[in-house]
Amino acid sequence: MRVVLAGAHGQIARRLGRLLSARGDTVVGLIRNPAHESDLRNDGVDPVVLDLEGASVDDVTAAVSGADAVVFAAGAGPGSGVARKDTVDRAAAVLLADAAERAGVRAYLLVSSMGTDSVAEGRTPDGMDEVFLAYLRAKLAAEQDLLGRTGLAVTVLRPGGLTDEPGTGTVTLARQVPRGSVARDDVAAVLLALLDAPRNGVVAELVSGPTPIADAVAGLD
Ligand SMILES: NC(=O)c1ccc[n+]([C@@H]2O[C@H](COP(=O)([O-])OP(=O)(O)OC[C@H]3O[C@@H](n4cnc5c(N)ncnc54)[C@H](OP(=O)(O)O)[C@@H]3O)[C@@H](O)[C@H]2O)c1
């Protein structure tokens, strides 16, 4: 399988890149910082330097051409403000979808976030700070854009709070789950399993839990 990872130097993406390359898949990693190229090569991932806040759809289309799937695991990150939530968490995810459609790549996995439902239909949860609100709204807007497309088979994964604890190989994965956290290792393993069995139009929340990942993914409808 040939997979393109957006935000490929991110913490989840690197874990996923290593899992894919270790089993012999071809992985292309989109990064914005050329200093990260060597890390990706060491992971067995082919780096392509492309700033998703500045790239044209033609550039991204060329990068994803020939892929079986794309994974959006980029994010503006904890130090960013309202503006970059929109330019990365929403607009870059949409740009990747435009490019995937143009290139004829069917499967798209979006790493979103738990909590997006809380801002649906313009709601503003009491006491939520403006940056987190902008983040959830950007994630929700990306989800809605992608799920509205007929040219892509989209799976939206909404992890809970991410941790760097070692993965357990077991999770709770369903359309709605109680709030919680999940190890990035386990998120990457779930993404790997979803790449092997892509869905179309499924939105799933993910936290730590007792179900082996293969069973959790197989049971997702
Ligand atoms: N933190 C949480 O608890 C939590 C919970 C649920 C979901 N999430 C979401 O899960 C996803 C992955 O999380 P993570 O911890 O793996 O993220 P991360 O380590 O912050 O990685 C995000 C990556 O996106 C890249 N990026 C940012 N702007 C870019 C641009 N313009 N062009 C290309 N790449 C760009 C960053 O590149 P640089 O390295 O160059 O900055 C970084 O490598 C994110 O979307 C995050 O919002 C997080």
Coordinates of C-alpha atoms and ligand atoms in Angstrom, one line a residue:
M1 CA 0.0 0.0 0.0
R2 CA 1.1 3.6 -0.7
V3 CA 0.1 6.0 2.0
V4 CA 0.6 9.8 2.3
L5 CA 0.8 11.3 5.7
A6 CA 0.1 15.0 6.2
G7 CA 1.8 16.5 9.2
A8 CA 4.3 13.6 9.0
H9 CA 6.7 14.8 11.7
G10 CA 3.9 14.9 14.2
Q11 CA 3.8 12.6 17.1
I12 CA 1.0 10.3 15.9
A13 CA 2.1 10.5 12.3
R14 CA 5.7 9.4 13.1
R15 CA 4.4 6.4 15.0
L16 CA 2.1 5.5 12.1
G17 CA 4.8 6.0 9.5
R18 CA 7.1 3.6 11.4
L19 CA 4.3 1.0 11.7
L20 CA 3.6 1.2 7.9
S21 CA 7.2 1.2 6.8
A22 CA 8.1 -1.7 9.1
R23 CA 5.5 -3.9 7.4
G24 CA 6.7 -2.9 3.9
D25 CA 4.2 -0.3 2.9
T26 CA 5.4 2.8 1.0
V27 CA 5.0 5.9 3.0
V28 CA 5.3 9.5 1.9
G29 CA 5.4 12.1 4.6
L30 CA 4.4 15.8 4.0
I31 CA 6.4 18.1 6.3
R32 CA 7.0 21.8 6.3
N33 CA 10.4 21.9 7.9
P34 CA 13.3 20.5 5.8
A35 CA 15.2 19.9 9.0
H36 CA 12.8 17.0 9.7
E37 CA 13.7 15.1 6.5
S38 CA 16.3 13.0 8.1
D39 CA 14.0 11.9 10.9
L40 CA 11.5 10.7 8.4
R41 CA 14.1 8.8 6.3
N42 CA 15.3 7.1 9.5
D43 CA 11.7 6.0 10.0
G44 CA 11.5 4.6 6.5
V45 CA 9.3 7.4 5.3
D46 CA 9.9 9.4 2.1
P47 CA 9.8 13.1 3.0
V48 CA 8.2 15.8 0.8
V49 CA 8.6 19.3 2.0
L50 CA 5.3 21.1 1.5
D51 CA 3.8 23.7 3.8
L52 CA 0.1 23.0 3.8
E53 CA -0.7 26.6 4.7
G54 CA 1.1 27.8 1.5
A55 CA 1.0 25.0 -1.0
S56 CA -1.2 25.0 -4.1
V57 CA -3.6 22.3 -4.8
D58 CA -1.5 21.3 -7.8
D59 CA 1.5 20.8 -5.5
V60 CA -0.4 18.7 -3.1
T61 CA -2.1 16.7 -5.9
A62 CA 1.4 15.8 -7.3
A63 CA 2.5 14.7 -3.8
V64 CA -0.5 12.4 -3.2
S65 CA -0.7 11.0 -6.8
G66 CA -0.6 7.2 -6.9
A67 CA -1.5 6.8 -3.2
D68 CA -4.0 4.3 -1.9
A69 CA -4.9 6.5 1.1
V70 CA -4.1 9.8 2.7
V71 CA -4.0 10.5 6.4
F72 CA -4.4 14.0 7.8
A73 CA -2.5 14.1 11.2
A74 CA -1.4 17.7 11.0
G75 CA -2.4 20.3 13.6
A76 CA -1.5 23.8 14.4
G77 CA -0.4 22.6 17.8
P78 CA -0.7 23.8 21.4
G79 CA 1.2 27.0 21.0
S80 CA -0.9 28.3 18.1
G81 CA -3.7 30.9 18.1
V82 CA -7.1 31.2 16.5
A83 CA -5.9 32.0 13.0
R84 CA -3.8 28.9 12.6
K85 CA -6.5 26.6 13.9
D86 CA -8.4 27.7 10.8
T87 CA -5.4 27.6 8.4
V88 CA -4.1 24.2 9.5
D89 CA -6.9 22.2 11.3
R90 CA -9.5 23.2 8.8
A91 CA -8.0 24.6 5.6
A92 CA -5.1 22.2 5.3
A93 CA -7.3 19.2 5.8
V94 CA -9.6 20.5 3.1
L95 CA -6.7 21.2 0.8
L96 CA -5.6 17.6 1.2
A97 CA -9.1 16.4 0.3
D98 CA -9.2 18.6 -2.8
A99 CA -5.8 17.1 -3.8
A100 CA -6.9 13.6 -3.1
E101 CA -10.0 13.9 -5.2
R102 CA -8.1 15.4 -8.1
A103 CA -5.5 12.6 -7.9
G104 CA -8.1 9.9 -7.6
V105 CA -7.1 8.8 -4.1
R106 CA -10.2 7.3 -2.6
A107 CA -9.5 6.7 1.1
Y108 CA -9.0 9.6 3.5
L109 CA -8.5 9.3 7.3
L110 CA -8.9 12.5 9.3
V111 CA -7.4 12.7 12.8
S112 CA -10.0 15.0 14.4
S113 CA -10.8 15.4 18.1
M114 CA -13.3 14.4 20.7
G115 CA -15.5 17.4 21.6
T116 CA -16.3 18.6 18.1
D117 CA -20.0 17.7 18.7
S118 CA -20.0 20.3 21.6
V119 CA -19.6 23.1 19.1
A120 CA -22.0 21.8 16.5
E121 CA -24.7 24.1 15.2
G122 CA -22.8 27.2 16.3
R123 CA -22.9 26.3 20.0
T124 CA -20.4 27.9 22.4
P125 CA -19.9 25.7 25.5
D126 CA -19.8 27.8 28.7
G127 CA -16.3 28.8 29.8
M128 CA -14.5 27.4 26.8
D129 CA -11.5 29.6 25.9
E130 CA -11.5 31.2 22.5
V131 CA -8.5 29.2 21.1
F132 CA -9.9 25.9 22.1
L133 CA -13.3 26.9 20.7
A134 CA -11.6 27.9 17.4
Y135 CA -9.8 24.6 17.4
L136 CA -12.9 22.5 17.8
R137 CA -14.8 24.6 15.2
A138 CA -11.9 24.1 12.8
K139 CA -11.9 20.4 13.3
L140 CA -15.7 20.2 12.9
A141 CA -15.6 22.3 9.7
A142 CA -13.0 20.0 8.3
E143 CA -15.1 16.9 9.2
Q144 CA -18.2 18.4 7.6
D145 CA -16.4 19.4 4.4
L146 CA -14.9 15.9 4.0
L147 CA -18.0 14.0 4.9
G148 CA -20.0 16.0 2.3
R149 CA -17.8 14.7 -0.5
T150 CA -18.8 11.9 -2.8
G151 CA -15.4 11.4 -4.3
L152 CA -13.7 10.2 -1.1
A153 CA -14.2 7.4 1.3
V154 CA -13.7 9.3 4.6
T155 CA -13.1 8.0 8.1
V156 CA -13.0 10.6 10.9
L157 CA -11.2 9.5 14.0
R158 CA -11.8 11.6 17.1
P159 CA -9.3 10.7 19.8
G160 CA -9.7 11.9 23.4
G161 CA -6.8 13.5 25.2
L162 CA -3.5 12.2 23.8
T163 CA -0.8 10.8 26.0
D164 CA 2.7 9.5 25.5
E165 CA 2.1 6.4 27.7
P166 CA 3.1 3.2 26.0
G167 CA 0.3 1.7 23.9
T168 CA -1.8 -1.1 25.4
G169 CA -3.1 -2.5 22.1
T170 CA -6.6 -2.2 23.5
V171 CA -9.1 0.7 23.2
T172 CA -12.6 1.8 23.2
L173 CA -13.7 2.9 19.7
A174 CA -17.3 3.7 18.8
R175 CA -19.4 6.5 17.3
Q176 CA -19.8 7.9 20.9
V177 CA -17.7 7.0 23.9
P178 CA -17.3 8.5 27.3
R179 CA -14.6 11.2 27.6
G180 CA -11.1 10.0 28.3
S181 CA -7.6 9.8 27.1
V182 CA -5.7 7.5 24.7
A183 CA -2.0 6.8 24.0
R184 CA -0.7 8.1 20.8
D185 CA 0.7 4.6 20.2
D186 CA -2.8 3.2 20.2
V187 CA -4.1 6.0 18.0
A188 CA -1.4 5.1 15.4
A189 CA -2.3 1.4 15.7
V190 CA -6.0 2.2 15.1
L191 CA -5.2 4.3 12.1
L192 CA -3.1 1.4 10.7
A193 CA -6.0 -1.0 11.1
L194 CA -8.4 1.5 9.5
L195 CA -6.1 1.8 6.5
D196 CA -6.5 -1.9 6.0
A197 CA -10.3 -1.6 6.2
P198 CA -11.3 1.9 5.2
R199 CA -14.8 3.0 5.9
N200 CA -16.9 5.5 4.1
G201 CA -18.6 8.2 6.1
V202 CA -17.8 6.8 9.6
V203 CA -17.1 9.0 12.5
A204 CA -15.6 7.3 15.5
E205 CA -14.4 8.4 19.0
L206 CA -11.4 6.8 20.6
V207 CA -10.2 6.5 24.2
S208 CA -8.3 3.9 26.1
G209 CA -10.3 0.8 26.9
P210 CA -10.4 -3.0 27.0
T211 CA -11.1 -4.0 23.4
P212 CA -8.2 -5.4 21.3
I213 CA -7.7 -2.9 18.4
A214 CA -8.4 -5.4 15.6
D215 CA -11.7 -6.3 17.2
A216 CA -12.5 -2.6 17.9
V217 CA -11.9 -1.7 14.3
A218 CA -13.7 -4.7 12.9
G219 CA -16.7 -3.8 15.1
L220 CA -17.0 -0.3 13.8
D221 CA -20.0 0.4 11.6
Ligands
LIG1 N1 -3.4 16.9 22.0 C1 -4.5 16.3 22.2 O1 -4.8 15.9 23.3 C2 -5.3 15.9 21.0 C3 -6.5 15.3 21.2 C4 -7.3 14.9 20.1 C5 -6.8 15.2 18.8 N2 -5.7 15.8 18.6 C6 -5.2 16.1 17.2 O2 -4.4 15.0 16.8 C7 -3.6 15.4 15.7 C8 -2.2 14.8 15.8 O3 -1.7 15.1 17.1 P1 -0.1 15.0 17.4 O4 0.0 15.2 18.9 O5 0.5 13.9 16.6 O6 0.2 16.4 16.7 P2 1.7 17.2 16.6 O7 2.7 16.4 17.2 O8 1.4 18.6 17.1 O9 1.9 17.2 15.0 C9 1.3 18.0 14.2 C10 2.1 18.2 13.0 O10 1.5 19.1 12.0 C11 2.5 19.8 11.4 N3 2.0 21.0 10.7 C12 1.6 22.1 11.3 N4 1.4 23.1 10.4 C13 1.7 22.5 9.2 C14 1.7 23.0 7.9 N5 1.4 24.3 7.6 N6 2.1 22.2 6.9 C15 2.5 20.9 7.2 N7 2.5 20.4 8.4 C16 2.1 21.2 9.4 C17 3.5 20.1 12.4 O11 4.7 20.4 11.8 P3 5.9 21.0 12.6 O12 6.6 19.9 13.3 O13 6.8 21.6 11.5 O14 5.3 22.0 13.5 C18 3.5 18.8 13.3 O15 4.5 17.9 12.8 C19 -3.7 16.9 15.6 O16 -4.5 17.3 14.6 C20 -4.3 17.2 17.0 O17 -5.0 18.4 16.9 C21 -4.9 16.2 19.7

